[in-house]
Each structure stands twice: as C-alpha cells, then as structure tokens.
Amino acid sequence: MGNYRIKGGRTLAGHINPGGAKNAVLPILAASVLCDESILTNVPNLSDVTLSLDILEQLGCIVGYDGSKVKINSVKADKTTVPTKHVGKMRSSILFLGSMLGRFGEAEIGLPGGCKLGARKIDYHLDAFRKMGAVVEENEERGTIICHVPNKRLSGADITLKTPSVGATENIMLAAVLADGITTITNAAKEPEIVDLADFLNKSGAKVIGAGTGEIVVTGVKGLGSVNHRIIPDRIVAGTYLCAVAMTGGDILLNDVIPTHMTATLNMLRDAGCRIKHGNGYVWIASPDRLKSLKNLTTDVYPGFPTDMQAQFAAMQCIADGECIIRETIFESRDKHFAELTKMGANIKVTGDEVTVKGMARLRGATVAAPDLRGGAALILAGLAASGETIVNNSEHVERGYESIEAALSWLGAEISLEP
Ligand code: EPZ
C-alpha cells in the first residue's frame, strides 16, 4: 500500500529497456507445469510473477528465481490444487487450470480475482474444458472450481470462441498440448503474447500451429521435455513510457522492443503529433509542443488499439488540443481512472459508453488513487505532466505490471519516488 509522489513539469530524455512482457510470462509460467524443466530469461521482476512462482511451488515444482531469470523443474509436481488466496489476487492464475488438467487430468482452483474491470467471466474457458471431456463443477461454498477428467486424459475438440478472449485462447492451448487428438481454436485471440506462448510450447515438443492468427490447431503429444526461452518485450510498458514522453516533452529511445507488436500504439502517437522512428529492436519518440486531439479513440482486440493502453492515452488526451471521444469495447468498466483524472482538473464527460475528454493546457497536481494496474500508470503519467505535486495511492496495483516504474521514470529525468 505505497504511494507515488510526483513533481510535475520535468521533460524526459534518455534511453530505456521496457523489460519482459507480464502478459507473456504469466501464461508461460502456467505452461511450465506441463514441461520437465523450463529456463526463462528476460523475466520482469513483478509481484504477479512472484505470485505465479509461489503457485508453482505449491504444486510441487522446484523453482529458482534471481529477479530476471527463472528455472522451473516440474518433474516431481504432483499437487492439483491452487490455493484460493493466490487466485483471488491475480486473474491469470486461472491459466493453471488448463495446464493442470492437461498434465494431471484434475484440478481445483479458486474463482479468479485481479483488476476490477468488469465481470471478467471465465465461461469460455470452462465450456472448452467440458468439450474436451472434463467434468467442471463450480463449488460455491468453497469458492472454487473443481475439475476432473474421467479417463485422466483430455480429448481434442473443435472450439469456437464467441469473442477472441486472450485468456481462453491460452487456457485451451495449455489443455490441448497433451490431449488425445487434435484441438482447433476458431476466433482465437491474436496477441503477440499468444505467439510467445506457442513458441515456448513448441520448443518443449508441443505441436501448435496458427498462433497469431484466428485459427489455432494443436495436435496432442505424449509429453513435453525441457525448454529455454526468452520472454518477449512488454509492448504495454513500452507504450506507457512513450506516452510519458508525449505528455512531458523531450525525447527518448526505447531499446529491446518489437515495434511490429506496437503498430496501433505508434500510429496513435503519430496522430497525436509525436515524431516516431523505429527499426529492428528500437523505437525513438520526440514529443510535439502541444499534443493533438485524436478525435476518436476506440479499443479493439489485437492488432487494434489495445485496451491496456486506453487509460494512458486518456491521460494524454486530457492535455491535448481539442476533444476526443473514448470508447472502451473490451471491458465493461475500464473507466475508474476518469474520476481520478477529473480530480486533477481534467475536463471529462461520461455519456453512456462514451467518454468525452476536452483537452486543456495543463492538469494540476492532486492526491488520487490508482483504481487498477493501467489506471494507476495513467495517473502517474498525468502527475508527470501536471503542475505541482501529485500523490498516487495504492501503488500495489501498478507494481503488478511495472518493474520499478519510479526508478525507470527517474532515470529518464522525472521527479518521482515511491513511499511505503
Ligand atoms: C488478458 O486478460 C490480459 N491479461 C489483460 O491485461 C488484457 O487487457 C486482456 O487480455 C485483453 O487484451 C493477461 O494476459 C494476464 P480476455 P484476459 O479473456 O485474458 C470477456 C493488463 O492490464 N470474457 O481477452 O482476462 C471478459 O469479460 C491486463 O495487463 C468472457 O466473457 O482478457 C472481457 O470483457 C488487464 N468470458 C473480455 O472477454 C470468458 O470466458 C476480454 O477478456 C473470457 C473473457
């Protein structure tokens, strides 16, 4: 329960590496249950990673972690229950359901928690497991989901997702790699993190094709071996730093990024008046004197504009020249940052599922509360650009997805500290 203390008005300059992707490493950590031994590098030092490693140890895996490299040996793993206390904190722990069902043919896990972005249902996940032969029971009084496969081994199935859910696509892949037969996932999510998961699984002996397209085909194999894998860079952390520069002025160079994972974000930053250069492994950005309004900002599934960048761009539009209508299409209520931005003087009007942001010259520092991971990051960005001092409470939300954001931004010239 720490607080970020920010003194606005400093321009940013320099170079920085965004680190490994949270949303790639979390499914890969769940996948490591299926493999003999996994060695992962470029792992971000995040509370969600530490929590996932705790879960792996609870399952009987042997885990080594030095803050950026992880070694997991799952040969002797034999537990099939994920403690409820873990699951309540992090939604992506639901991904252990797929890997435990795939490996052991049984699993019990608490109902998922995580950011309060809306219903965040898991019906696509459970329906898919049932189609693959699992008996799935939602046990209300224990607050858990209890699954078992009568003959211990899941069967391949043809699964069509109603909407391209990232987590459901990943969970089905994890259940399918050791299943008996072929599993097809139609209307699959196409995020780069899903491609990274497929790369990891294929390196360990799985047969996954089509990751990154809307049609994924998994051919079940008898077992998975050992694997060495470097986690892809975090496109959302990278985009957050680019927004920080766009809002505060100056220019920075991002190293160890994959620009093709960020096309929509880079195009939006250009539309807002930033100068962007990118090439193999880098992105350079320079801020305009005054940011332009984007007029319309609508989130979409990959490769569209990412929902995980919506809050950061909303903060940016609060100081742009003109009006912007923001529409969040992925989560029912990824909107709690708007009220906090208003406390900083932002001109924001919510009309149904549209939010109109009227840009102004400057925000004013205030004390605000991080409502969730990306909303918290957005408030930090607003504080960097505001006049005076801003305090952002509930730092634990931000620490789930940003490795020492205060150290990174200070390195680039910001005046920010994290107080316990
Ligand atoms: C992943 O969440 C990411 N998390 C999220 O990042 C990201 O915002 C989201 O994908 C969309 O890109 C991780 O990868 C750990 P979804 P996930 O399943 O898998 C509905 C961040 O900030 N849905 O694609 O939970 C659901 O309610 C986090 O890093 C169902 O209805 O996202 C939501 O409205 C936040 N039934 C929508 O789909 C289901 O069974 C998108 O969910 C599953 C999902």
Coordinates of C-alpha atoms and ligand atoms in Angstrom, one line a residue:
M1 CA 0.0 0.0 0.0
G2 CA 2.7 2.5 -1.1
N3 CA 2.2 5.9 -2.7
Y4 CA 4.0 7.5 -5.6
R5 CA 5.0 11.2 -5.0
I6 CA 5.5 13.1 -8.3
K7 CA 6.6 16.6 -9.0
G8 CA 5.3 17.6 -12.4
G9 CA 6.9 19.7 -15.2
R10 CA 10.1 17.8 -15.9
T11 CA 10.8 16.8 -19.6
L12 CA 12.1 13.3 -20.2
A13 CA 15.2 12.2 -22.1
G14 CA 17.5 9.2 -22.4
H15 CA 17.1 5.6 -23.3
I16 CA 15.4 2.7 -21.5
N17 CA 14.5 -1.0 -22.0
P18 CA 10.9 -1.9 -21.1
G19 CA 11.7 -5.4 -19.9
G20 CA 9.9 -8.7 -20.5
A21 CA 6.2 -8.9 -21.0
K22 CA 4.0 -9.6 -18.0
N23 CA 1.2 -10.9 -20.2
A24 CA 3.6 -13.3 -21.9
V25 CA 5.5 -14.6 -18.9
L26 CA 2.3 -15.4 -16.8
P27 CA 0.8 -17.9 -19.3
I28 CA 4.3 -19.4 -19.9
L29 CA 4.8 -19.9 -16.1
A30 CA 1.4 -21.7 -16.1
A31 CA 2.6 -23.8 -19.1
S32 CA 5.8 -24.8 -17.2
V33 CA 3.7 -27.3 -15.2
L34 CA 3.5 -29.3 -18.5
C35 CA 7.3 -29.4 -19.1
D36 CA 10.1 -31.2 -17.4
E37 CA 12.3 -28.2 -17.0
S38 CA 11.9 -24.5 -18.1
I39 CA 14.6 -21.9 -18.1
L40 CA 13.2 -18.4 -18.8
T41 CA 15.1 -15.2 -19.3
N42 CA 14.1 -11.5 -19.6
V43 CA 11.5 -12.2 -16.9
P44 CA 10.1 -8.9 -15.4
N45 CA 10.5 -8.6 -11.6
L46 CA 6.8 -8.1 -10.8
S47 CA 4.5 -9.1 -7.9
D48 CA 2.4 -11.2 -10.4
V49 CA 5.5 -13.2 -11.3
T50 CA 6.4 -13.8 -7.7
L51 CA 2.8 -14.9 -7.0
S52 CA 2.9 -17.3 -10.0
L53 CA 6.2 -18.8 -8.8
D54 CA 4.5 -19.4 -5.3
I55 CA 1.7 -21.3 -7.1
L56 CA 4.2 -23.4 -8.9
E57 CA 5.9 -24.3 -5.6
Q58 CA 2.5 -25.1 -4.1
L59 CA 2.1 -27.6 -7.0
G60 CA 5.4 -29.3 -6.1
C61 CA 7.6 -27.6 -8.8
I62 CA 11.2 -26.8 -7.9
V63 CA 11.6 -23.0 -8.6
G64 CA 14.7 -20.8 -8.8
Y65 CA 14.5 -17.0 -9.5
D66 CA 17.1 -14.3 -9.5
G67 CA 14.8 -11.3 -10.5
S68 CA 15.2 -11.8 -14.2
K69 CA 15.9 -15.5 -14.8
V70 CA 13.6 -18.3 -13.7
K71 CA 14.3 -22.1 -13.6
I72 CA 11.4 -24.4 -13.0
N73 CA 11.6 -28.2 -12.7
S74 CA 8.1 -29.7 -12.8
V75 CA 9.1 -33.4 -13.0
K76 CA 8.0 -34.1 -9.4
A77 CA 5.0 -31.8 -9.4
D78 CA 2.0 -33.7 -8.0
K79 CA -0.4 -31.3 -6.4
T80 CA -3.5 -30.3 -8.2
T81 CA -5.0 -27.5 -6.0
V82 CA -4.2 -23.8 -6.4
P83 CA -4.7 -22.0 -3.1
T84 CA -7.6 -19.6 -3.2
K85 CA -5.6 -16.8 -1.6
H86 CA -3.4 -16.8 -4.7
V87 CA -6.2 -16.8 -7.2
G88 CA -8.1 -14.0 -5.6
K89 CA -5.2 -11.6 -6.2
M90 CA -4.4 -12.5 -9.8
R91 CA -6.9 -13.4 -12.6
S92 CA -4.3 -15.0 -14.8
S93 CA -3.8 -17.8 -12.2
I94 CA -6.9 -19.3 -13.9
L95 CA -4.4 -20.4 -16.6
F96 CA -3.1 -23.0 -14.2
L97 CA -6.4 -24.8 -14.7
G98 CA -5.6 -25.6 -18.3
S99 CA -2.1 -26.8 -17.6
M100 CA -3.1 -28.9 -14.5
L101 CA -5.9 -30.5 -16.4
G102 CA -3.6 -31.2 -19.3
R103 CA -0.9 -32.8 -17.1
F104 CA -2.8 -34.4 -14.3
G105 CA -6.4 -34.7 -15.5
E106 CA -7.7 -33.0 -12.4
A107 CA -7.5 -29.5 -10.8
E108 CA -9.1 -27.4 -8.1
I109 CA -8.7 -23.6 -8.2
G110 CA -10.3 -20.6 -6.6
L111 CA -12.5 -18.3 -8.6
P112 CA -10.3 -15.7 -10.2
G113 CA -9.7 -12.2 -8.9
G114 CA -7.4 -9.5 -10.3
C115 CA -8.3 -5.9 -11.6
K116 CA -11.9 -4.9 -11.2
L117 CA -12.5 -4.2 -14.9
G118 CA -15.9 -5.8 -15.1
A119 CA -17.4 -9.3 -15.0
R120 CA -14.2 -10.9 -16.3
K121 CA -16.1 -14.2 -16.7
I122 CA -14.4 -17.5 -17.5
D123 CA -17.3 -19.2 -19.2
Y124 CA -15.3 -19.7 -22.5
H125 CA -12.6 -21.5 -20.5
L126 CA -14.9 -23.8 -18.7
D127 CA -17.1 -24.6 -21.7
A128 CA -14.0 -25.5 -23.7
F129 CA -12.7 -27.9 -20.9
R130 CA -16.2 -29.6 -20.9
K131 CA -16.0 -30.1 -24.6
M132 CA -12.6 -31.7 -24.1
G133 CA -14.0 -34.2 -21.7
A134 CA -13.6 -32.5 -18.3
V135 CA -16.3 -32.6 -15.6
V136 CA -16.4 -29.0 -14.3
E137 CA -18.1 -28.1 -11.0
E138 CA -18.3 -24.6 -9.6
N139 CA -18.3 -25.2 -5.8
E140 CA -19.9 -22.1 -4.3
E141 CA -19.3 -22.7 -0.6
R142 CA -15.6 -23.4 -1.2
G143 CA -15.4 -20.6 -3.8
T144 CA -13.5 -22.9 -6.1
I145 CA -13.8 -24.6 -9.5
I146 CA -13.2 -28.4 -9.3
C147 CA -12.5 -30.3 -12.5
H148 CA -11.6 -33.8 -13.3
V149 CA -11.3 -35.9 -16.5
P150 CA -12.9 -39.3 -16.1
N151 CA -10.2 -41.2 -18.0
K152 CA -7.5 -38.8 -16.9
R153 CA -6.6 -37.6 -20.4
L154 CA -8.5 -34.8 -22.2
S155 CA -9.6 -35.3 -25.8
G156 CA -9.1 -32.9 -28.6
A157 CA -12.1 -30.8 -29.7
D158 CA -13.2 -28.1 -32.1
I159 CA -13.8 -24.9 -30.1
T160 CA -15.1 -21.6 -31.4
L161 CA -14.8 -18.6 -29.1
K162 CA -17.7 -16.1 -29.1
T163 CA -15.2 -13.3 -28.8
P164 CA -11.4 -13.6 -29.2
S165 CA -10.6 -14.0 -25.5
V166 CA -6.8 -13.9 -24.7
G167 CA -7.0 -16.0 -21.6
A168 CA -9.4 -18.5 -23.0
T169 CA -7.2 -19.0 -26.1
E170 CA -4.2 -19.5 -23.9
N171 CA -6.0 -21.8 -21.4
I172 CA -7.3 -24.0 -24.3
M173 CA -3.8 -24.3 -25.7
L174 CA -2.5 -25.4 -22.3
A175 CA -5.2 -28.0 -22.0
A176 CA -4.7 -29.2 -25.6
V177 CA -1.0 -29.8 -25.9
L178 CA -1.1 -33.2 -24.1
A179 CA -4.7 -34.1 -25.0
D180 CA -5.6 -37.1 -27.1
G181 CA -6.1 -35.9 -30.6
I182 CA -6.4 -32.5 -32.4
T183 CA -7.9 -29.3 -30.9
T184 CA -8.9 -26.4 -33.1
I185 CA -9.5 -22.9 -31.7
T186 CA -11.6 -20.7 -34.0
N187 CA -11.9 -17.0 -33.5
A188 CA -8.7 -17.2 -31.3
A189 CA -7.1 -14.1 -29.9
K190 CA -4.0 -13.0 -32.0
E191 CA -1.9 -11.1 -29.4
P192 CA 1.9 -11.4 -29.6
E193 CA 1.8 -13.0 -26.1
I194 CA -0.1 -15.9 -27.5
V195 CA 2.6 -16.4 -30.2
D196 CA 5.2 -16.3 -27.5
L197 CA 3.3 -19.0 -25.5
A198 CA 3.1 -21.2 -28.7
D199 CA 6.8 -20.7 -29.3
F200 CA 7.6 -21.8 -25.7
L201 CA 5.3 -24.8 -26.0
N202 CA 6.7 -25.9 -29.4
K203 CA 10.3 -25.6 -28.1
S204 CA 9.4 -28.2 -25.5
G205 CA 7.9 -30.6 -28.0
A206 CA 4.3 -29.5 -28.4
K207 CA 2.6 -29.2 -31.8
V208 CA 0.9 -25.8 -32.0
I209 CA 0.3 -24.1 -35.4
G210 CA -1.5 -20.9 -36.3
A211 CA -0.7 -18.8 -33.2
G212 CA -1.2 -15.1 -34.1
T213 CA -4.0 -16.0 -36.5
G214 CA -7.7 -16.5 -35.7
E215 CA -7.3 -20.3 -36.2
I216 CA -5.0 -22.3 -33.9
V217 CA -4.5 -26.1 -34.3
V218 CA -3.0 -28.1 -31.5
T219 CA -2.0 -31.8 -32.1
G220 CA -1.7 -33.5 -28.7
V221 CA 1.6 -35.3 -27.9
K222 CA 2.5 -37.7 -25.1
G223 CA 4.7 -35.4 -23.1
L224 CA 6.8 -32.2 -23.2
G225 CA 10.5 -32.0 -22.4
S226 CA 12.8 -29.1 -21.3
V227 CA 12.9 -25.6 -22.8
N228 CA 15.0 -22.5 -22.8
H229 CA 13.0 -19.3 -23.6
R230 CA 13.5 -15.6 -23.6
I231 CA 10.3 -13.7 -22.9
I232 CA 9.3 -11.1 -25.5
P233 CA 9.5 -7.4 -24.6
D234 CA 6.5 -5.8 -22.9
R235 CA 4.6 -3.7 -25.6
I236 CA 2.4 -2.1 -22.9
V237 CA 5.2 -1.0 -20.6
A238 CA 6.9 0.3 -23.8
G239 CA 3.8 2.2 -24.8
T240 CA 3.4 3.6 -21.4
Y241 CA 6.9 5.1 -21.5
L242 CA 6.2 6.6 -24.9
C243 CA 3.1 8.2 -23.6
A244 CA 5.1 9.6 -20.7
V245 CA 7.4 11.4 -23.1
A246 CA 4.5 12.5 -25.3
M247 CA 2.9 14.2 -22.3
T248 CA 6.0 15.8 -20.7
G249 CA 8.1 16.8 -23.7
G250 CA 11.6 15.7 -24.7
D251 CA 12.6 12.5 -26.5
I252 CA 13.6 9.0 -25.6
L253 CA 15.0 5.9 -27.2
L254 CA 13.4 2.5 -26.2
N255 CA 15.8 -0.5 -26.7
D256 CA 14.9 -4.2 -26.8
V257 CA 11.4 -3.6 -28.1
I258 CA 9.5 -5.2 -31.1
P259 CA 7.9 -2.2 -33.0
T260 CA 5.6 -4.5 -35.0
H261 CA 3.9 -5.5 -31.7
M262 CA 3.0 -1.8 -31.2
T263 CA 1.8 -0.7 -34.6
A264 CA -1.6 0.7 -33.4
T265 CA 0.0 2.5 -30.4
L266 CA 2.7 4.0 -32.6
N267 CA 0.2 5.2 -35.2
M268 CA -1.9 6.9 -32.5
L269 CA 1.1 8.6 -31.1
R270 CA 2.0 9.9 -34.6
D271 CA -1.6 11.1 -35.0
A272 CA -1.2 13.0 -31.7
G273 CA 1.7 14.9 -33.2
C274 CA 4.7 12.9 -31.9
R275 CA 7.7 12.1 -34.1
I276 CA 8.5 8.4 -34.2
K277 CA 11.3 6.4 -35.7
H278 CA 11.7 2.7 -35.3
G279 CA 13.7 -0.2 -36.6
N280 CA 15.0 -3.6 -35.5
G281 CA 14.7 -3.6 -31.7
Y282 CA 14.2 0.1 -31.1
V283 CA 11.6 2.9 -31.0
W284 CA 12.6 6.6 -30.8
I285 CA 10.0 9.3 -29.9
A286 CA 10.0 13.0 -29.7
S287 CA 7.1 15.0 -28.2
P288 CA 5.4 17.9 -30.0
D289 CA 5.0 21.3 -28.3
R290 CA 1.3 20.6 -28.0
L291 CA -0.4 17.2 -28.4
K292 CA -3.2 17.0 -30.9
S293 CA -6.6 15.6 -30.1
L294 CA -7.2 12.1 -31.5
K295 CA -10.9 12.9 -32.0
N296 CA -11.9 9.2 -31.6
L297 CA -10.1 6.5 -29.6
T298 CA -11.8 3.1 -29.6
T299 CA -10.1 0.0 -28.1
D300 CA -10.2 -3.3 -30.0
V301 CA -8.7 -6.7 -30.0
Y302 CA -5.2 -7.2 -31.4
P303 CA -4.0 -5.8 -33.8
G304 CA -6.4 -3.0 -33.0
F305 CA -5.7 -0.2 -30.4
P306 CA -5.0 -2.1 -27.1
T307 CA -7.4 -1.8 -24.2
D308 CA -4.3 -1.9 -21.9
M309 CA -3.2 1.5 -23.4
Q310 CA -6.6 3.1 -23.1
A311 CA -6.1 4.7 -19.7
Q312 CA -2.6 6.1 -20.6
F313 CA -4.0 7.6 -23.8
A314 CA -6.9 9.1 -21.9
A315 CA -4.5 10.8 -19.6
M316 CA -2.6 12.1 -22.7
Q317 CA -5.8 13.4 -24.3
C318 CA -6.5 15.4 -21.1
I319 CA -3.8 17.9 -22.2
A320 CA -4.3 17.6 -26.0
D321 CA -5.6 20.4 -28.2
G322 CA -9.3 19.6 -28.7
E323 CA -11.9 17.0 -27.9
C324 CA -11.6 13.2 -28.0
I325 CA -14.3 10.6 -27.6
I326 CA -13.0 7.4 -26.0
R327 CA -14.9 4.1 -26.3
E328 CA -13.7 1.0 -24.3
T329 CA -15.0 -2.1 -26.1
I330 CA -13.2 -4.9 -24.4
F331 CA -14.1 -4.5 -20.6
E332 CA -17.4 -3.3 -19.2
S333 CA -15.8 -1.0 -16.7
R334 CA -12.3 0.0 -17.5
D335 CA -13.2 3.6 -16.6
K336 CA -12.3 4.2 -12.9
H337 CA -9.3 6.4 -13.9
F338 CA -11.6 9.1 -15.4
A339 CA -12.9 10.2 -12.0
E340 CA -9.4 10.4 -10.6
L341 CA -8.2 12.4 -13.6
T342 CA -11.1 14.8 -13.0
K343 CA -9.6 15.4 -9.5
M344 CA -6.6 16.8 -11.4
G345 CA -8.7 19.3 -13.2
A346 CA -9.4 17.2 -16.4
N347 CA -12.5 18.1 -18.4
I348 CA -14.2 14.7 -18.8
K349 CA -17.8 13.9 -19.5
V350 CA -19.2 10.3 -19.4
T351 CA -22.2 9.7 -21.6
G352 CA -23.2 6.0 -21.6
D353 CA -20.3 4.0 -23.0
E354 CA -18.7 7.1 -24.5
V355 CA -16.2 9.3 -22.6
T356 CA -15.5 12.8 -24.0
V357 CA -12.2 14.3 -22.9
K358 CA -11.7 18.0 -23.7
G359 CA -8.0 18.8 -23.6
M360 CA -6.7 21.6 -21.6
A361 CA -3.3 23.4 -21.3
R362 CA -2.3 21.8 -18.0
L363 CA -3.6 19.5 -15.2
R364 CA -3.0 20.4 -11.6
G365 CA -1.3 18.1 -9.1
A366 CA -3.7 16.3 -6.6
T367 CA -3.9 13.3 -4.4
V368 CA -5.5 10.4 -6.4
A369 CA -6.0 6.7 -6.0
A370 CA -4.8 4.0 -8.5
P371 CA -8.0 2.0 -9.3
D372 CA -6.2 -0.8 -11.2
L373 CA -2.9 -1.5 -12.9
R374 CA -3.2 0.6 -16.1
G375 CA -5.4 3.3 -14.5
G376 CA -2.6 3.7 -11.9
A377 CA 0.0 4.1 -14.6
A378 CA -2.2 6.7 -16.3
L379 CA -2.4 8.7 -13.1
I380 CA 1.4 8.7 -12.8
L381 CA 1.7 10.0 -16.4
A382 CA -0.8 12.7 -15.5
G383 CA 1.2 13.7 -12.5
L384 CA 4.4 13.9 -14.6
A385 CA 2.7 16.5 -16.8
A386 CA 0.7 18.3 -14.1
S387 CA 1.7 21.5 -12.3
G388 CA 2.7 21.0 -8.7
E389 CA 2.8 17.7 -6.8
T390 CA 0.7 14.6 -7.3
I391 CA 0.3 11.7 -4.9
V392 CA -0.9 8.4 -6.5
N393 CA -2.1 6.0 -3.8
N394 CA -2.4 2.2 -4.0
S395 CA 0.9 1.6 -5.7
E396 CA 0.4 -2.2 -5.3
H397 CA -1.8 -2.1 -8.4
V398 CA 0.9 -0.6 -10.5
E399 CA 3.6 -2.8 -9.1
R400 CA 1.7 -5.8 -10.5
G401 CA 2.7 -4.8 -14.1
Y402 CA 5.6 -2.3 -13.9
E403 CA 9.0 -3.2 -12.6
S404 CA 10.0 -0.1 -10.5
I405 CA 8.2 2.4 -12.7
E406 CA 9.5 5.1 -10.4
A407 CA 13.2 4.1 -11.0
A408 CA 12.6 3.9 -14.8
L409 CA 11.0 7.4 -15.0
S410 CA 13.6 8.9 -12.6
W411 CA 16.3 7.5 -14.9
L412 CA 14.6 9.5 -17.7
G413 CA 14.6 12.7 -15.7
A414 CA 11.2 12.6 -13.9
E415 CA 10.9 13.6 -10.2
I416 CA 9.1 10.6 -8.8
S417 CA 9.5 8.5 -5.7
L418 CA 7.7 5.5 -4.2
E419 CA 6.9 5.9 -0.5
P420 CA 5.9 2.9 1.7
Ligands
EPZ1 C1 -5.7 -10.5 -20.9 O1 -6.8 -10.6 -19.9 C2 -4.7 -9.6 -20.3 N1 -4.1 -10.2 -19.1 C3 -5.3 -8.2 -20.0 O2 -4.3 -7.4 -19.5 C4 -5.8 -7.6 -21.3 O3 -6.5 -6.4 -21.0 C5 -6.8 -8.6 -21.9 O4 -6.2 -9.9 -22.1 C6 -7.4 -8.1 -23.3 O5 -6.3 -7.9 -24.1 C7 -3.2 -11.1 -19.2 O6 -2.8 -11.5 -20.3 C8 -2.6 -11.7 -17.9 P1 -9.9 -11.6 -22.2 P2 -8.0 -11.7 -20.1 O7 -10.2 -13.0 -21.8 O8 -7.4 -12.9 -20.6 C9 -14.7 -11.4 -21.7 C10 -3.3 -5.8 -18.1 O9 -3.6 -4.6 -17.9 N2 -14.6 -12.9 -21.4 O10 -9.5 -11.3 -23.6 O11 -8.7 -11.7 -18.8 C11 -14.1 -10.7 -20.5 O12 -15.2 -10.5 -19.5 C12 -4.4 -6.8 -18.2 O13 -2.1 -6.2 -18.3 C13 -15.8 -13.6 -21.3 O14 -16.9 -13.0 -21.4 O15 -8.9 -11.0 -21.2 C14 -13.6 -9.4 -21.0 O16 -14.7 -8.5 -21.1 C15 -5.7 -6.3 -17.9 N3 -15.7 -14.9 -21.0 C16 -13.2 -9.7 -22.4 O17 -13.8 -11.0 -22.7 C17 -14.5 -15.6 -20.9 O18 -14.5 -16.8 -20.6 C18 -11.7 -9.8 -22.6 O19 -11.2 -10.8 -21.8 C19 -13.3 -14.8 -21.0 C20 -13.4 -13.5 -21.3

